PDB file of C-alpha atoms in Angstrom:
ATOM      1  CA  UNK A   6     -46.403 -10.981 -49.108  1.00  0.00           C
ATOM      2  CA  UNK A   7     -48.092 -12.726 -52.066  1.00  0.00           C
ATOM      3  CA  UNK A   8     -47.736  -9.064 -53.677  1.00  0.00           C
ATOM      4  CA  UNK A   9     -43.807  -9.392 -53.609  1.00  0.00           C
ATOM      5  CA  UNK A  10     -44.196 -12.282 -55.073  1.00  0.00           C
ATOM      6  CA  UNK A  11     -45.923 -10.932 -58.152  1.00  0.00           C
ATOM      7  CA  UNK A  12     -43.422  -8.270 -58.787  1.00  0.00           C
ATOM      8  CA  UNK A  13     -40.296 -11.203 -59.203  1.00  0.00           C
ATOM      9  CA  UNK A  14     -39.181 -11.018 -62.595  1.00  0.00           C
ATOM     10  CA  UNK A  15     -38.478 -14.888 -62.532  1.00  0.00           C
ATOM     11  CA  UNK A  16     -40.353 -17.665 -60.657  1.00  0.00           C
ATOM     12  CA  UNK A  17     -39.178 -18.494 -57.536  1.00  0.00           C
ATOM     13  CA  UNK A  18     -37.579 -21.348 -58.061  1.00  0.00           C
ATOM     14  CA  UNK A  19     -35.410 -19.274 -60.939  1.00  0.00           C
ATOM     15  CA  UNK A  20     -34.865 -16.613 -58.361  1.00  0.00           C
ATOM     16  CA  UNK A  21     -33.894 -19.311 -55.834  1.00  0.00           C
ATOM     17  CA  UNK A  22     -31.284 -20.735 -57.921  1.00  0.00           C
ATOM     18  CA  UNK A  23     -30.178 -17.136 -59.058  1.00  0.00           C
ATOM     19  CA  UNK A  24     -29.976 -16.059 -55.629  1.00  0.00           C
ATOM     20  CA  UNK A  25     -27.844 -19.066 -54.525  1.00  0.00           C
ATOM     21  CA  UNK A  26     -25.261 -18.487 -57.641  1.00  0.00           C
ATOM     22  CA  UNK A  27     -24.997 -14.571 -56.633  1.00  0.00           C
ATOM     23  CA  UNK A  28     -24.696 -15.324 -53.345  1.00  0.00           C
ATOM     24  CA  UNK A  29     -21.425 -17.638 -54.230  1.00  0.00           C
ATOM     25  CA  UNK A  30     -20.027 -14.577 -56.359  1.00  0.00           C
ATOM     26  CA  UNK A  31     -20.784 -11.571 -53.594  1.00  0.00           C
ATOM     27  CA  UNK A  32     -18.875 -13.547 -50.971  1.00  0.00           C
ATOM     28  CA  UNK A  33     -15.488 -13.786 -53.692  1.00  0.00           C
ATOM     29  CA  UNK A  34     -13.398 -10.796 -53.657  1.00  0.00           C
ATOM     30  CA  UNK A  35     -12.895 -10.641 -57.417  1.00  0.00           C
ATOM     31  CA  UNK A  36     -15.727 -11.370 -59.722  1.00  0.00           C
ATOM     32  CA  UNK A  37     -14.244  -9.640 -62.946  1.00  0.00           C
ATOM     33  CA  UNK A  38     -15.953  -7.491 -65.790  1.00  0.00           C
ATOM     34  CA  UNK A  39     -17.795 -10.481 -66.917  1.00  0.00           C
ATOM     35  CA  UNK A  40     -21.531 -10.469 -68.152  1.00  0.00           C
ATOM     36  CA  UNK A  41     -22.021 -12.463 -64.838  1.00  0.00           C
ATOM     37  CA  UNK A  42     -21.187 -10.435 -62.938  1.00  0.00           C
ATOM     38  CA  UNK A  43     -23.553  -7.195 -64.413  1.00  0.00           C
ATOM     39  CA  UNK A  44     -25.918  -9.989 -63.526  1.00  0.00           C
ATOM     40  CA  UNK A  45     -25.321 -10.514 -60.000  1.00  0.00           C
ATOM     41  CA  UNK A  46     -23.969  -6.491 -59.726  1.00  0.00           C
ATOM     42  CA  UNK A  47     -27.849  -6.055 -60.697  1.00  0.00           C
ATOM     43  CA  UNK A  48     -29.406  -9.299 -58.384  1.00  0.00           C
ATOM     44  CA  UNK A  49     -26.700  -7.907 -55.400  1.00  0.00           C
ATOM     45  CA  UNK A  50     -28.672  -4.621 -55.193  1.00  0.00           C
ATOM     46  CA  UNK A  51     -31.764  -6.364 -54.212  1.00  0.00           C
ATOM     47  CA  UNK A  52     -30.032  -8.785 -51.661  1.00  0.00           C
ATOM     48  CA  UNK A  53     -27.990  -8.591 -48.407  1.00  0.00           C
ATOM     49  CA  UNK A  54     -25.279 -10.917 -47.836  1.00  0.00           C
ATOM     50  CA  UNK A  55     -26.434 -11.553 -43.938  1.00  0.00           C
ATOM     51  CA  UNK A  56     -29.710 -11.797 -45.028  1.00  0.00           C
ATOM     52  CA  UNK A  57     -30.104 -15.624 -44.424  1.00  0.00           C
ATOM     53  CA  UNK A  58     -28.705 -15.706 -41.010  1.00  0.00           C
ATOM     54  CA  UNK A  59     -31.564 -13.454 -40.449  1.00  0.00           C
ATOM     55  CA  UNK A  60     -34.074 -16.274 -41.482  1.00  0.00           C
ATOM     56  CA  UNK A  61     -32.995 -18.477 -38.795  1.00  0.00           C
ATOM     57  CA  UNK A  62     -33.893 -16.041 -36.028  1.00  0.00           C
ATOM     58  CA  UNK A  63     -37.510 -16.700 -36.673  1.00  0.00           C
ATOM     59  CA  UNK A  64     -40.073 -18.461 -39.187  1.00  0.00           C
ATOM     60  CA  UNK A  65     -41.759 -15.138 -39.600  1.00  0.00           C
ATOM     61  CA  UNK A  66     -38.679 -12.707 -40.728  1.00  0.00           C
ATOM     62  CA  UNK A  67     -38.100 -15.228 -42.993  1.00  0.00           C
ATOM     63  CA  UNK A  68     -41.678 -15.328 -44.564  1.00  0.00           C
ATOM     64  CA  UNK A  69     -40.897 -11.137 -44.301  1.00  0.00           C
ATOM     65  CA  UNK A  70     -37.905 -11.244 -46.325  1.00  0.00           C
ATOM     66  CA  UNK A  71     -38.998 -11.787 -50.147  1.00  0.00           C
ATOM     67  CA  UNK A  72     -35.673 -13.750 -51.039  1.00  0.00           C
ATOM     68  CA  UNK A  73     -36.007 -15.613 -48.398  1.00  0.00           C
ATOM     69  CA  UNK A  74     -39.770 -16.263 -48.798  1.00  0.00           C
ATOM     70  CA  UNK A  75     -38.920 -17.116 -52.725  1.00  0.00           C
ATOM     71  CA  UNK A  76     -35.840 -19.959 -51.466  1.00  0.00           C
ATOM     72  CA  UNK A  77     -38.575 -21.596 -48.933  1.00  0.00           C
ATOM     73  CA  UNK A  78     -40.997 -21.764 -51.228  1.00  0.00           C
ATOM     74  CA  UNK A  79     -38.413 -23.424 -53.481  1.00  0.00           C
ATOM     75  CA  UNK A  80     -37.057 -25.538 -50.740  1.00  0.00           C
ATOM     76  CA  UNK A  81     -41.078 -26.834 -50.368  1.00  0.00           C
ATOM     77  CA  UNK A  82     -41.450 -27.555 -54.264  1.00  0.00           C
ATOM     78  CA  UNK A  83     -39.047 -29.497 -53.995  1.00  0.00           C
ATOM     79  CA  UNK A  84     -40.468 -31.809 -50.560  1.00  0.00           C
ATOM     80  CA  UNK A  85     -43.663 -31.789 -52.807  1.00  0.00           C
ATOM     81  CA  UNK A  86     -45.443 -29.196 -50.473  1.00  0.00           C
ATOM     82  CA  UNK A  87     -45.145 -25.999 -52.157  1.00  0.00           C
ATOM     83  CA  UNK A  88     -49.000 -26.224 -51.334  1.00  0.00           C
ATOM     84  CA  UNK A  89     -48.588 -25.119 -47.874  1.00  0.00           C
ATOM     85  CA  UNK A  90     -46.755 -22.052 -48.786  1.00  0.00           C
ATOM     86  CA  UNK A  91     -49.249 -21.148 -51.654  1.00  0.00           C
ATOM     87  CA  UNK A  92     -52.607 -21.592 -49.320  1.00  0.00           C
ATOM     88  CA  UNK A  93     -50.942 -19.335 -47.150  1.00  0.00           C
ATOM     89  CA  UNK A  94     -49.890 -16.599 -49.503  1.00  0.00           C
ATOM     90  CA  UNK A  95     -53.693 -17.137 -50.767  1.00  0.00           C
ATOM     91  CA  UNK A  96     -55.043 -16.344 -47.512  1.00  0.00           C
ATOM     92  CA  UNK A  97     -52.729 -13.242 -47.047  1.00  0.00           C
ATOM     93  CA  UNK A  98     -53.996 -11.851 -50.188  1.00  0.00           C
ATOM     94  CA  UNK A  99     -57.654 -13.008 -49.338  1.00  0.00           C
ATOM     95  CA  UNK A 100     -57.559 -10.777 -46.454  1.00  0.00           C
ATOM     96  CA  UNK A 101     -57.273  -7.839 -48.678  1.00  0.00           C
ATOM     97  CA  UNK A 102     -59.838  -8.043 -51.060  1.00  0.00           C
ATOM     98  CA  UNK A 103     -62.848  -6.024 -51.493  1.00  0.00           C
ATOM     99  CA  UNK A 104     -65.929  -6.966 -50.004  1.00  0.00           C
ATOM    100  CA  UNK A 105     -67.466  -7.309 -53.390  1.00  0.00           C
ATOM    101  CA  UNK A 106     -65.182 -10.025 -54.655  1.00  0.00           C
ATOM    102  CA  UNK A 107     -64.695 -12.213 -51.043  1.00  0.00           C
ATOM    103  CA  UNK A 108     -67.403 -14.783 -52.288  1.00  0.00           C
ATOM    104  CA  UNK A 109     -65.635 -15.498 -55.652  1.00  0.00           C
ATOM    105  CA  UNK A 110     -62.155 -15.723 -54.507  1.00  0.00           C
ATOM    106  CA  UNK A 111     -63.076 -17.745 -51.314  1.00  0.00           C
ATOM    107  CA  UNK A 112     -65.060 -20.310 -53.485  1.00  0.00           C
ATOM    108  CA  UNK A 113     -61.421 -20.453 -55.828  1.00  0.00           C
ATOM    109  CA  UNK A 114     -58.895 -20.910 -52.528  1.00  0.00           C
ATOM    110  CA  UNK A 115     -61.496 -23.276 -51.414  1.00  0.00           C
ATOM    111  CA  UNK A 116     -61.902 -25.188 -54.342  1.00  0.00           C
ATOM    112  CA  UNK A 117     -58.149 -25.367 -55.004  1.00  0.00           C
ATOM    113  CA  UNK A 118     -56.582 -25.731 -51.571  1.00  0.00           C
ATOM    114  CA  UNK A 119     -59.651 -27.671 -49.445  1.00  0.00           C
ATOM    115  CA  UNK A 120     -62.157 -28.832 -51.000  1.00  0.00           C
ATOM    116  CA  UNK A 121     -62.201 -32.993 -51.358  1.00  0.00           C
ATOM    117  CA  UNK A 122     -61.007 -32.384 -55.132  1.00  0.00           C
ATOM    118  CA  UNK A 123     -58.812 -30.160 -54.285  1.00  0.00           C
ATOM    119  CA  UNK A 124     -55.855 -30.166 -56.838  1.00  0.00           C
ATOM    120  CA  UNK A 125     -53.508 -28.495 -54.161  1.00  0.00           C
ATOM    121  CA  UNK A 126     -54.970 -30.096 -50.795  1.00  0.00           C
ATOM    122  CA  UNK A 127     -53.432 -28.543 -47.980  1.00  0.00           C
ATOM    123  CA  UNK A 128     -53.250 -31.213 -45.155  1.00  0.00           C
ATOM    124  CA  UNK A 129     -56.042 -30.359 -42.151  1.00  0.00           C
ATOM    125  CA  UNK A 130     -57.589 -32.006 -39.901  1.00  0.00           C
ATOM    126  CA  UNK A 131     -61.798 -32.720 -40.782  1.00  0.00           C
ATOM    127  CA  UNK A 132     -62.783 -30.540 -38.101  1.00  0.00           C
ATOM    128  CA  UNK A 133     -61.364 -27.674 -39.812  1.00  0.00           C
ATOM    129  CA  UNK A 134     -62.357 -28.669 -43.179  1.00  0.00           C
ATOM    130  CA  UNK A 135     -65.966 -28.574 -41.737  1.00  0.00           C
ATOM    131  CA  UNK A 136     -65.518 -25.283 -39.739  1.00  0.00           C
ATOM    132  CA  UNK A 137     -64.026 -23.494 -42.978  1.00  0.00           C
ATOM    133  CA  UNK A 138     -66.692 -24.909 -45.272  1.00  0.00           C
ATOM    134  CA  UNK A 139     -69.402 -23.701 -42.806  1.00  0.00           C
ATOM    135  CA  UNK A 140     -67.335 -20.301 -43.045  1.00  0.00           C
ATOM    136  CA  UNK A 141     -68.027 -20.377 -46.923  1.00  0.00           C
ATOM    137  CA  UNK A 142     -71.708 -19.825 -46.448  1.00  0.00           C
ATOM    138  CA  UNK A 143     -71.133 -16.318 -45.546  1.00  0.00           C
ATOM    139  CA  UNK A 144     -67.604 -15.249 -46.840  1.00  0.00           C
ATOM    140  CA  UNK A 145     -65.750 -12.851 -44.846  1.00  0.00           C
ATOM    141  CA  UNK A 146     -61.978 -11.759 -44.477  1.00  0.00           C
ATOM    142  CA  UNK A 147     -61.964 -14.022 -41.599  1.00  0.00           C
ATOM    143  CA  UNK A 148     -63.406 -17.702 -42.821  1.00  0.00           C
ATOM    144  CA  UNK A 149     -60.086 -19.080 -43.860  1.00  0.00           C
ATOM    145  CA  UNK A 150     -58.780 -17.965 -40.562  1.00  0.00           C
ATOM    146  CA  UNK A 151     -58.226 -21.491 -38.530  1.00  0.00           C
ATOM    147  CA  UNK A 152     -56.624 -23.116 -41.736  1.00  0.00           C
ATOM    148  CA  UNK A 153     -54.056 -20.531 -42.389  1.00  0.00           C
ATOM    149  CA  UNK A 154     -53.229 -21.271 -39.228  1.00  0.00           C
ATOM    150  CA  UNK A 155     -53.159 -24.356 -38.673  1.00  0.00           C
ATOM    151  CA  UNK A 156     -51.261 -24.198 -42.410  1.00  0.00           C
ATOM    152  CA  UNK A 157     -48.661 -21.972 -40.685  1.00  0.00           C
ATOM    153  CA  UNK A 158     -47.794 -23.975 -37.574  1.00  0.00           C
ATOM    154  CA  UNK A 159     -47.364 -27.280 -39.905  1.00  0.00           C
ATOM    155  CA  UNK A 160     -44.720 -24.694 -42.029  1.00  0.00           C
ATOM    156  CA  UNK A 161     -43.500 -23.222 -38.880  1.00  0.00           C
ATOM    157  CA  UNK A 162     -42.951 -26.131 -36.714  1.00  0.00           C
ATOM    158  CA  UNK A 163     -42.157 -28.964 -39.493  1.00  0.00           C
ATOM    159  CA  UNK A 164     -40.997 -27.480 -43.339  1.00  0.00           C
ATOM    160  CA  UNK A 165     -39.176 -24.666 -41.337  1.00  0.00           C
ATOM    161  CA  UNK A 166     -36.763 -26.431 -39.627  1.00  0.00           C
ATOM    162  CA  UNK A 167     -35.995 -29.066 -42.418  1.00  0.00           C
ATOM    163  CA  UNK A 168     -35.651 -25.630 -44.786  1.00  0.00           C
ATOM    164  CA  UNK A 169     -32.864 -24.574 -41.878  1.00  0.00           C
ATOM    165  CA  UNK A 170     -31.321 -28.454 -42.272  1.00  0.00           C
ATOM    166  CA  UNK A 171     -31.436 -27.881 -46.227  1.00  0.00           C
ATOM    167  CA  UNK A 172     -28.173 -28.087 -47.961  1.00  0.00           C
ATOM    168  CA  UNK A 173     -29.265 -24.966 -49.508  1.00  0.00           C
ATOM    169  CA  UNK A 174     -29.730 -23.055 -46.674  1.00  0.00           C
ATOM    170  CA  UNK A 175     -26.816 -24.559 -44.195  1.00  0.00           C
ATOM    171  CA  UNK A 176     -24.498 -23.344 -47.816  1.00  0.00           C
ATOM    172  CA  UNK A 177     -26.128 -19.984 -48.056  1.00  0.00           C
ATOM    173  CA  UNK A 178     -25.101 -19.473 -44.378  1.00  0.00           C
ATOM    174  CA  UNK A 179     -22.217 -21.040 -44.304  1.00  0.00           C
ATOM    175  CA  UNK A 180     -20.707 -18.630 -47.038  1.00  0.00           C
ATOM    176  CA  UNK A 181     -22.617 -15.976 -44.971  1.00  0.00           C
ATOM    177  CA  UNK A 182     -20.636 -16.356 -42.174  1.00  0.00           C
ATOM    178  CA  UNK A 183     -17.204 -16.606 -43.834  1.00  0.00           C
ATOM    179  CA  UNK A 184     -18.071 -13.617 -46.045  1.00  0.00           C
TER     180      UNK A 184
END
């Protein structure tokens, strides 16, 4: 997931906003020969109309979808918890390093996302602060394990349903459903 992310040509709070725009112009019959709509003819060949009726089926096929992953994370900046969403998409890509580089990059999500000084703190309980610093002493593709979940069940079962109150969402599915 965190690779999708890398391969946006905007941040995702651009694409979020560009998304919600083309989304308005798919769902009108005529959009003219304006420079617009080359934009959105472009953006439209990368999204689905149904797509975010999709999102609601589950937390995961949203987090699967990359538009839909870009307008939650989006959605989070602006609650003030974008952290949530970027631990995660941390420990996704964590899990595919090489064995060589696990020490350094767990010692950077650490530092960043748990750690007391933490500029991002994610929001755990102490027991799994202390069982994931223990887990740093010996680095594996596993020692960030209990936070990222404990990380995802916070999204899945408090951010995620707010995201699927959002006025952004409850319009992008709205005009889904007409369209």
């Amino acid at each position: 997931m965190c690779r999708a992310l890398e391969s946006l040509p905007t941040t995702c709070l651009e694409r979020a906003k560009e998304l919600k725009a083309l989304f308005g112009s798919l769902l009108q019959k005529d959009h003219g020969n304006t420079g617009q709509a080359k934009k959105n003819d472009k953006l439209s060949s990368r999204f689905n109309v149904d797509e975010p009726l999709k999102w609601k089926e589950s937390f995961e096929k949203m987090l699967s979808s990359q538009n839909g992953l870009c307008l939650f994370r989006a959605f989070l900046d602006s609650e003030f918890s974008e952290e949530n969403i970027a631990f995660y998409l941390a420990c996704e890509d964590y899990q595919a390093t090489k064995p060589s580089k696990l020490a350094a990059k767990a010692k950077k999500i650490y530092d960043q996302f748990i750690g007391s000084d933490a500029p991002r703190e994610v929001n755990l309980d102490h027991v799994t602060k202390a069982l994931t610093k223990e887990n740093m002493e010996h680095p594996n593709t596993s020692c960030f394990n209990l936070a990222k979940a404990k990380i995802y069940t916070l999204m899945e079962k408090d951010c995620y349903p707010r995201f699927l109150k959002s006025p952004m969402y409850l319009e992008l599915s709205r005009k889904a459903k007409s369209g």
